[in-house]
PDB file of C-alpha atoms in Angstrom:
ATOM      1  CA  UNK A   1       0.000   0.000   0.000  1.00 88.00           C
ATOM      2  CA  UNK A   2       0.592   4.037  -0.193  1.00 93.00           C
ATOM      3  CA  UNK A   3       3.444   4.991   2.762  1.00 95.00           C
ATOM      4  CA  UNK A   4       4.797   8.364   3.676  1.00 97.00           C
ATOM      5  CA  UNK A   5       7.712   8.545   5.924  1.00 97.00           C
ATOM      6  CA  UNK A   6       8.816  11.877   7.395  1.00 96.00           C
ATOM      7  CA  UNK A   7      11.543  12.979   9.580  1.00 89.00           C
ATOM      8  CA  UNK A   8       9.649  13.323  13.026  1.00 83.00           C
ATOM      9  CA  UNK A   9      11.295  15.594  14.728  1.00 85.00           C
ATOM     10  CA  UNK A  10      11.145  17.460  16.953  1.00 94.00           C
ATOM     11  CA  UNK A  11      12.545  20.448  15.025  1.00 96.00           C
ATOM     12  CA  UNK A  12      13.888  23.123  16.798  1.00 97.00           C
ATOM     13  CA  UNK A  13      15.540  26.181  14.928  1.00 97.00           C
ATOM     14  CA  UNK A  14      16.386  30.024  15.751  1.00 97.00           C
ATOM     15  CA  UNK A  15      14.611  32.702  13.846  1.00 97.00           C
ATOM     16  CA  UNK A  16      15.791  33.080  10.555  1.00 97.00           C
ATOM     17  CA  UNK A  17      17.454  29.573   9.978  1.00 98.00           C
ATOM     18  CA  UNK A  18      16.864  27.760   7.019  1.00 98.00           C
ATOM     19  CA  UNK A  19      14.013  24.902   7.091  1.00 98.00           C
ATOM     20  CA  UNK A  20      14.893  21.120   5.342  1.00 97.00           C
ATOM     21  CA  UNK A  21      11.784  18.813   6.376  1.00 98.00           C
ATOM     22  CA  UNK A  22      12.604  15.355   4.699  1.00 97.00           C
ATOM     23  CA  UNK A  23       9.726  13.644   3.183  1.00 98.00           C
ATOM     24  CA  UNK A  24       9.512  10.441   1.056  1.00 98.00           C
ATOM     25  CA  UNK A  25       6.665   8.371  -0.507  1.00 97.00           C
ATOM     26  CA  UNK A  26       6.149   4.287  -1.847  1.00 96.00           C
ATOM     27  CA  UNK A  27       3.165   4.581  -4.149  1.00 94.00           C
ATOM     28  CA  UNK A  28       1.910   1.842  -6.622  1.00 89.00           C
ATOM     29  CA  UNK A  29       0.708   4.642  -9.183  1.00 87.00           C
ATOM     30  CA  UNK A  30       1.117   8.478  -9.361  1.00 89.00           C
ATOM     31  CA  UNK A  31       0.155  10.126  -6.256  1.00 95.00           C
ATOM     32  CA  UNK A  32      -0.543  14.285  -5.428  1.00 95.00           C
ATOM     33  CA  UNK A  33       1.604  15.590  -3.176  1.00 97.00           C
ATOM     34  CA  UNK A  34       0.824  17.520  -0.109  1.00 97.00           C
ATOM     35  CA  UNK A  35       2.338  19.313   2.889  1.00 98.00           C
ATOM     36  CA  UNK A  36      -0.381  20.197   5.407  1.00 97.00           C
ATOM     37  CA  UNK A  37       0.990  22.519   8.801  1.00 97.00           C
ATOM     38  CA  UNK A  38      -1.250  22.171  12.218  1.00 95.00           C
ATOM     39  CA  UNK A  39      -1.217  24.932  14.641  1.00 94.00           C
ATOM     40  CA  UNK A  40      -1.759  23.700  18.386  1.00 89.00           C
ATOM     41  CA  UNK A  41      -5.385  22.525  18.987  1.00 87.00           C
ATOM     42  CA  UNK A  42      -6.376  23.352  15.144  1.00 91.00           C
ATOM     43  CA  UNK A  43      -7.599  21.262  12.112  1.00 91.00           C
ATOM     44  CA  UNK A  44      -5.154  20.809   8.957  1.00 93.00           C
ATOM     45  CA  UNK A  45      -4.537  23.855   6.769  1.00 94.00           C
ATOM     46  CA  UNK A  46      -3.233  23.315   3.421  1.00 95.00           C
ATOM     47  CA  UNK A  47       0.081  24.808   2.865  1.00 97.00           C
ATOM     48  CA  UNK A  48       1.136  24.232  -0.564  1.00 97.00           C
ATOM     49  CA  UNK A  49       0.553  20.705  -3.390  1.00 96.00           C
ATOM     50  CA  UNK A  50       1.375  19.133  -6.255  1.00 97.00           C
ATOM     51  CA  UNK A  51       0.138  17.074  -8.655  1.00 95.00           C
ATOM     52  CA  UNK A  52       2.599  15.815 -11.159  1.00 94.00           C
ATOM     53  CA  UNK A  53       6.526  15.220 -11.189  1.00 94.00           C
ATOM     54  CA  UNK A  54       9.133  18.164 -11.099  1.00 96.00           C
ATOM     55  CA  UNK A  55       5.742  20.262  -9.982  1.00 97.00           C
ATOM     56  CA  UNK A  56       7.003  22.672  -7.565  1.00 98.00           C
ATOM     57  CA  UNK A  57       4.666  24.401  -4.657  1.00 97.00           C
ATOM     58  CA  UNK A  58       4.849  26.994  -3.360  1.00 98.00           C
ATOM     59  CA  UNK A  59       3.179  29.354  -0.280  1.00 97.00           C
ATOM     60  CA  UNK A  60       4.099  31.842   2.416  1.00 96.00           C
ATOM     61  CA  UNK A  61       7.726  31.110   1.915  1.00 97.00           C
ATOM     62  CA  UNK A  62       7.626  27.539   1.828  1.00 98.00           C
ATOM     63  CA  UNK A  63       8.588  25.412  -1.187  1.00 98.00           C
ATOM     64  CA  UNK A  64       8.655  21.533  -2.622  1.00 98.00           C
ATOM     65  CA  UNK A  65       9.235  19.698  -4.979  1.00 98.00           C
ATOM     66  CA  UNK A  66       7.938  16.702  -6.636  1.00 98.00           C
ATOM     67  CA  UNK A  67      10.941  14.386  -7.440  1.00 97.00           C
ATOM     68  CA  UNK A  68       9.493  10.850  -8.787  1.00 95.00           C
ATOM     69  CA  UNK A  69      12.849   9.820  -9.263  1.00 95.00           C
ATOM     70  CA  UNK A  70      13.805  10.132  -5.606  1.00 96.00           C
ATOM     71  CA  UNK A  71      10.296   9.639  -4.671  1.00 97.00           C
ATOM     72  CA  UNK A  72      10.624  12.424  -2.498  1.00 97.00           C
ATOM     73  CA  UNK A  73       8.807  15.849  -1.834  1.00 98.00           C
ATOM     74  CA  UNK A  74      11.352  17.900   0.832  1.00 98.00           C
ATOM     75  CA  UNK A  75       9.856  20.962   2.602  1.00 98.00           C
ATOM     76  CA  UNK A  76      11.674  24.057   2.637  1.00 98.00           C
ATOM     77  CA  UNK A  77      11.688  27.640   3.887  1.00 98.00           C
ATOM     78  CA  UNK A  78      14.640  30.486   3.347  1.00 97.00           C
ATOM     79  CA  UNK A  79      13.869  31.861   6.648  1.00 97.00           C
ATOM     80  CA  UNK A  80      11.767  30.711   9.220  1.00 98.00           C
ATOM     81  CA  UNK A  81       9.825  32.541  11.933  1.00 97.00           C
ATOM     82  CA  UNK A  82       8.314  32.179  15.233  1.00 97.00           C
ATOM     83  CA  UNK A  83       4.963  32.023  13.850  1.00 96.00           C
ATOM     84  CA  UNK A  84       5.863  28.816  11.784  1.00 97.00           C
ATOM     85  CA  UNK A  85       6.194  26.973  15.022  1.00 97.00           C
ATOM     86  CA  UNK A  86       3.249  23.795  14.079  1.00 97.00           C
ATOM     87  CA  UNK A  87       3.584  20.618  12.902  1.00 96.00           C
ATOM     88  CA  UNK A  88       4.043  19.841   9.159  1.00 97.00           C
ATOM     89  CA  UNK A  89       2.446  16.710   8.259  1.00 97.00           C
ATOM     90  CA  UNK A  90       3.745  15.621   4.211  1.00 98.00           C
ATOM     91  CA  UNK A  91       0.729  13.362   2.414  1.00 97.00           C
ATOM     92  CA  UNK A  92      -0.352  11.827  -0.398  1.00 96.00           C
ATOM     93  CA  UNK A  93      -3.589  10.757  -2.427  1.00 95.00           C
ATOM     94  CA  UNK A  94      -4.283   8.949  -5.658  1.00 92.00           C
ATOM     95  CA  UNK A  95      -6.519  10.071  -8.209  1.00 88.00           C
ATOM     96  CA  UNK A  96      -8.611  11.213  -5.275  1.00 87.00           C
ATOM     97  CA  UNK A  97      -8.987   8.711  -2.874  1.00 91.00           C
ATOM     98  CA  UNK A  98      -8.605   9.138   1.087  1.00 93.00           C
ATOM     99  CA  UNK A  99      -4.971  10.872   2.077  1.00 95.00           C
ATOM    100  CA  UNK A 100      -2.391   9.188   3.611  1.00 96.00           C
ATOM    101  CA  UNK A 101      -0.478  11.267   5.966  1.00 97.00           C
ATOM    102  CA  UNK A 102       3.275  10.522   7.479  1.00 96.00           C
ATOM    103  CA  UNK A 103       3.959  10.611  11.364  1.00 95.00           C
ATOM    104  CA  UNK A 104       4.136  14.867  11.184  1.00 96.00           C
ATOM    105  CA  UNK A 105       7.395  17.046  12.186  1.00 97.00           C
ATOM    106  CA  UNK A 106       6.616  19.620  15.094  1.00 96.00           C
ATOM    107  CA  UNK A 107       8.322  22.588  14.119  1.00 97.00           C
ATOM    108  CA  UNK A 108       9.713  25.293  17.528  1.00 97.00           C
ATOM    109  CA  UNK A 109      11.475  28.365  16.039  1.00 97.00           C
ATOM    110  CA  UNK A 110      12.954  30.420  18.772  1.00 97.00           C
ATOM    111  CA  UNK A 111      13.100  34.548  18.900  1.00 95.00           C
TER     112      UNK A 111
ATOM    113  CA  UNK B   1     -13.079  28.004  -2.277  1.00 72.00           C
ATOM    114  CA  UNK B   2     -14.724  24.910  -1.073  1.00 87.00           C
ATOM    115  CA  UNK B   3     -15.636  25.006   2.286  1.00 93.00           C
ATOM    116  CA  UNK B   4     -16.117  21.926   5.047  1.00 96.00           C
ATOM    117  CA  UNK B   5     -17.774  22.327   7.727  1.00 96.00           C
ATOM    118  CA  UNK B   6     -17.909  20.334  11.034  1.00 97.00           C
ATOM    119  CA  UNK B   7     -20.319  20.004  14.006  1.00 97.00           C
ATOM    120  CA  UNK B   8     -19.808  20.058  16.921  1.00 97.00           C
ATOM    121  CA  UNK B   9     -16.369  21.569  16.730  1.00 97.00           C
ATOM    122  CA  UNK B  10     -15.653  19.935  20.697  1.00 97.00           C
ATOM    123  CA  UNK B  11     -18.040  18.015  22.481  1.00 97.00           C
ATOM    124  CA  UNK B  12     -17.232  16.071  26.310  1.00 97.00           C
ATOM    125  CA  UNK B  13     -19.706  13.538  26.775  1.00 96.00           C
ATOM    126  CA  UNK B  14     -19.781  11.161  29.536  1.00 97.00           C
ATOM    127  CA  UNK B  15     -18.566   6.924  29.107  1.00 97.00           C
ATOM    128  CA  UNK B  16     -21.916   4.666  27.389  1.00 97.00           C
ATOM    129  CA  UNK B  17     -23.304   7.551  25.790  1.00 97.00           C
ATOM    130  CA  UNK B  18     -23.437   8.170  22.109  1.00 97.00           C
ATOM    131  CA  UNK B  19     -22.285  11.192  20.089  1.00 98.00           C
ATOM    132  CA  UNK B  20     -22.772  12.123  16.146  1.00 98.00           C
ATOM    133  CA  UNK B  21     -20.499  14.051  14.606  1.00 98.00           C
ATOM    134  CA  UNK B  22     -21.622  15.909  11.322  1.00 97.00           C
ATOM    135  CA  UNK B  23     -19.252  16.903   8.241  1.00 97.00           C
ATOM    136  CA  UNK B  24     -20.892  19.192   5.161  1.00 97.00           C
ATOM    137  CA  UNK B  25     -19.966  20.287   1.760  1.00 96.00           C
ATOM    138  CA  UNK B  26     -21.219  24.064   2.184  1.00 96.00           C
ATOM    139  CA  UNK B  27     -20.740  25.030  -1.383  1.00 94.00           C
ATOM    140  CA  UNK B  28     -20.265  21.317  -3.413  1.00 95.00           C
ATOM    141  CA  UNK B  29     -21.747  18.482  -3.454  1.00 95.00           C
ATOM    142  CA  UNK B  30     -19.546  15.525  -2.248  1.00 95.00           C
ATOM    143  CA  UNK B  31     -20.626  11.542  -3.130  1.00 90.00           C
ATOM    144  CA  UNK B  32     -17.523  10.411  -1.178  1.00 95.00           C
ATOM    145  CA  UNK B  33     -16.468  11.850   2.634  1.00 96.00           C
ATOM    146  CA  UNK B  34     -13.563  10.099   4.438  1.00 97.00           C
ATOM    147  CA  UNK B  35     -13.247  10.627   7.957  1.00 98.00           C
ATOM    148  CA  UNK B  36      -9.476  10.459   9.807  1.00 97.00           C
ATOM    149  CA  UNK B  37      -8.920   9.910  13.609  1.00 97.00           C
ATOM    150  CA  UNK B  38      -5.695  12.037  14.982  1.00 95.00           C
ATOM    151  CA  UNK B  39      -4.858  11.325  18.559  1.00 92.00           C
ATOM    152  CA  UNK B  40      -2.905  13.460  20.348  1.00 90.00           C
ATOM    153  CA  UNK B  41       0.429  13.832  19.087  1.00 89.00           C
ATOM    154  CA  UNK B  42      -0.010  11.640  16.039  1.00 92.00           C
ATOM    155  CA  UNK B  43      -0.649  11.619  12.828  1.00 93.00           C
ATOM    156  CA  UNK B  44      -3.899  10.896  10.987  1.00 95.00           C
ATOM    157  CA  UNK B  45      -5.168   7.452  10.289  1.00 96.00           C
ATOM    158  CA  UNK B  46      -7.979   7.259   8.000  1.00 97.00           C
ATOM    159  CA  UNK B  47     -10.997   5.077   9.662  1.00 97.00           C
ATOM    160  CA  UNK B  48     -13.487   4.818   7.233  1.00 97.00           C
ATOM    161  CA  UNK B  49     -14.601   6.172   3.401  1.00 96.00           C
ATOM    162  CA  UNK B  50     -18.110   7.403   3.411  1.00 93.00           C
ATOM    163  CA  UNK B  51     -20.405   6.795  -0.101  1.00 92.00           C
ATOM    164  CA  UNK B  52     -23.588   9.200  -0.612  1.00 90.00           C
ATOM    165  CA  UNK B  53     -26.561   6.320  -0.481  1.00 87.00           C
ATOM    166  CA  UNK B  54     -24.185   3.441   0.262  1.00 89.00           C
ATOM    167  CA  UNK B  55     -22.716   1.544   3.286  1.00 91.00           C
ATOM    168  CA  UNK B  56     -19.298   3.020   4.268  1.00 94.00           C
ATOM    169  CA  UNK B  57     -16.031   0.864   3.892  1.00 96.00           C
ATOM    170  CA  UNK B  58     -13.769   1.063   7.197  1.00 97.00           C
ATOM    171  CA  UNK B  59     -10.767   0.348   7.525  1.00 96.00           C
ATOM    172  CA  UNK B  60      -9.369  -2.726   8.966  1.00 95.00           C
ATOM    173  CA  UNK B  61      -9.617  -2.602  13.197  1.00 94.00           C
ATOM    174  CA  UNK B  62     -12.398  -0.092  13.359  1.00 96.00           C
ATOM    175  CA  UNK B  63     -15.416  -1.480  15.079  1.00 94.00           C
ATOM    176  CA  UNK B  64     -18.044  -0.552  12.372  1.00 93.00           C
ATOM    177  CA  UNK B  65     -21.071  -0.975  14.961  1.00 95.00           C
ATOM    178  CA  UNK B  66     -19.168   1.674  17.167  1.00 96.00           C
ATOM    179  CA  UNK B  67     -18.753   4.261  14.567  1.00 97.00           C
ATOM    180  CA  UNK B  68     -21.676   4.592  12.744  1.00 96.00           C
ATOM    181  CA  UNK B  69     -21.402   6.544   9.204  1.00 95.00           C
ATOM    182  CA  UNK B  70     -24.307   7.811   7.689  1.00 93.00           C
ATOM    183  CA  UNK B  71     -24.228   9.800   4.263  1.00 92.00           C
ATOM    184  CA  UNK B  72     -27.664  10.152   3.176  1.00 85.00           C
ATOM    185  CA  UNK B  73     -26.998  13.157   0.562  1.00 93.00           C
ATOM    186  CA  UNK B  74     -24.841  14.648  -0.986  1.00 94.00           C
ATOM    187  CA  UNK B  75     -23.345  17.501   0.986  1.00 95.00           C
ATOM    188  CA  UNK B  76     -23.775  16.003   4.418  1.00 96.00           C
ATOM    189  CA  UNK B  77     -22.000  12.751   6.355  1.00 96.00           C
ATOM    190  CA  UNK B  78     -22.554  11.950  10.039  1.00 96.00           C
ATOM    191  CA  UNK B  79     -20.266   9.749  12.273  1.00 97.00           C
ATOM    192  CA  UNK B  80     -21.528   8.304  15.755  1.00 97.00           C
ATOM    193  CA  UNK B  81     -19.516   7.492  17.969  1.00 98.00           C
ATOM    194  CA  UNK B  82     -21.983   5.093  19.980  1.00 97.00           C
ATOM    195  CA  UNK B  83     -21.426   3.900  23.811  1.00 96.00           C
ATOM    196  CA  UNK B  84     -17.803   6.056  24.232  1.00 97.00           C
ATOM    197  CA  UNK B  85     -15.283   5.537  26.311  1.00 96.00           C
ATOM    198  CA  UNK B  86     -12.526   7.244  27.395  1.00 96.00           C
ATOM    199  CA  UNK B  87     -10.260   5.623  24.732  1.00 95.00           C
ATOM    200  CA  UNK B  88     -12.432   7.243  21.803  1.00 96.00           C
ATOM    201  CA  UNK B  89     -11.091  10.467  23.082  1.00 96.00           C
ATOM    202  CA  UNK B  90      -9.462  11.643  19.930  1.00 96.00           C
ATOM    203  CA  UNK B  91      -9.622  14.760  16.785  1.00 96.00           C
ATOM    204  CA  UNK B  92     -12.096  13.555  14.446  1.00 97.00           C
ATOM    205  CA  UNK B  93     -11.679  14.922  11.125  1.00 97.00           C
ATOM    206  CA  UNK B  94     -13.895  14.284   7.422  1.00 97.00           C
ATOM    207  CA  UNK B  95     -12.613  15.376   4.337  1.00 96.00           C
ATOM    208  CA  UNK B  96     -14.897  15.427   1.236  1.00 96.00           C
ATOM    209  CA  UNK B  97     -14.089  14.976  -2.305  1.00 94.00           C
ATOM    210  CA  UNK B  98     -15.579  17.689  -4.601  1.00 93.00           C
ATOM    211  CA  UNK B  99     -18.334  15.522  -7.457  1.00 91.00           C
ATOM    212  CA  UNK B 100     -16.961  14.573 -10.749  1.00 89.00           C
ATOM    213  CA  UNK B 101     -13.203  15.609  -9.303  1.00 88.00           C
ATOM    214  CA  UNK B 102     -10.471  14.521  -7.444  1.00 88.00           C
ATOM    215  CA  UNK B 103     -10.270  17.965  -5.161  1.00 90.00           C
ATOM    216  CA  UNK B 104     -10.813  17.075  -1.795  1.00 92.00           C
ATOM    217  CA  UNK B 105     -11.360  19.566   1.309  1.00 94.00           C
ATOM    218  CA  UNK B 106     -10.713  18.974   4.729  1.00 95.00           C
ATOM    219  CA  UNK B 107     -13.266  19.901   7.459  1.00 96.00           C
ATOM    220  CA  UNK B 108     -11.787  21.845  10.819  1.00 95.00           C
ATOM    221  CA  UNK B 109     -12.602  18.930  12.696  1.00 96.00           C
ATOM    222  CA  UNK B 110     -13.854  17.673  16.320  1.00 97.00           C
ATOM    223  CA  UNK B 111     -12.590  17.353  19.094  1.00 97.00           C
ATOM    224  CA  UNK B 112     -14.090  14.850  21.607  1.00 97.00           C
ATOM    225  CA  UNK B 113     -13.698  13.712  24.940  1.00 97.00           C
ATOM    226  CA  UNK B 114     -14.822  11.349  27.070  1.00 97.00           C
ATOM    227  CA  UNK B 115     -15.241  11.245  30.227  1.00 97.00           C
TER     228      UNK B 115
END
């Protein structure tokens, strides 16, 4: 079946530092990618997608790629603030079925 | 954009009660719902797919006479959680998938406890 692994963390990083969240996939066709970021005691808020290989998305700052050859889809952000302190969950979904989600990396970004 | 709403957003209810748990398209109509289970600290694990006019598929180890899913049209899926117990304490979320697509939204979710 569909698998995403993720580094878990915890992630802890000064203000401005430069974000790396590892994420890889096993999927038996060609998945959409996801990141999703949960604040404490919040639902799941989209952050950025994509839906094909070599796809990049993109949002507030934060960036991935889709690489089918690494099966891979690596979060990153320049410069990270206090205010992206959450947990980034990485997930996937097939031609729209249900998502499957990996383990989630809690994010603390320190003034 | 496509919005997903959830009711109750929290409930506490006490052990051998029951509690439903409602998730709606507000602006699209929606013949498949999946609803996800988060405890705390973890990640999501999917515990059942919900068909509009069908019986929902669960997924292996969840007790389908505990969690009841209902989808009787096409912009609104119920869960019930029926005699709870402390160990159903957990972040229920839906998502639904928008008709005739493969968009899906996710719903805010709900948060119960049991006490």
């Amino acid at each position: 079946g569909n698998s995403v692994t993720q580094m878990e963390g915890p992630v802890t990083l000064s203000e401005e530092a430069f974000l790396t969240i590892n994420c890889t996939y096993t999927a038996t066709g060609y998945p959409s990618l996801f990141w999703y970021v949960q604040y404490p005691g919040e639902g799941l808020q989209l952050l950025l997608k994509a839906t094909k290989a070599d796809d990049k998305g993109s949002n507030k700052g934060f960036e991935a790629t889709y690489r089918k050859e690494t099966t891979s889809f690596h979060l990153e952000k320049g410069s990270v603030q206090v205010s992206d302190s959450a947990v980034y969950f990485c997930a996937l979904s097939e031609l729209g079925q249900n998502f499957v989600f990996g383990p989630g990396t809690r994010l603390s970004v320190l003034p | 954009g496509a919005v997903v709403s959830q009711h109750p957003s929290w409930v506490i209810c006490k052990s051998g009660t029951s509690v439903k748990i409602e998730c709606r398209s507000l602006d699209f109509q929606a013949t498949t719902m999946f609803w996800y289970r988060q405890f705390p600290k973890q990640s999501l694990m999917l515990m059942a797919t919900s068909n509009e006019g069908s019986k929902a598929t669960y997924e292996q180890g969840v007790e389908k006479d505990k969690f009841l899913i209902n989808h009787a049209s096409l912009t609104l899926s119920t869960l019930t959680v029926t005699s709870a117990h402390p160990e159903d304490s957990s972040f229920y979320i839906c998502s639904a998938r928008v008709i005739g697509s493969y968009e899906q939204y996710f719903g805010p979710g709900t948060r119960l406890t049991v006490t």
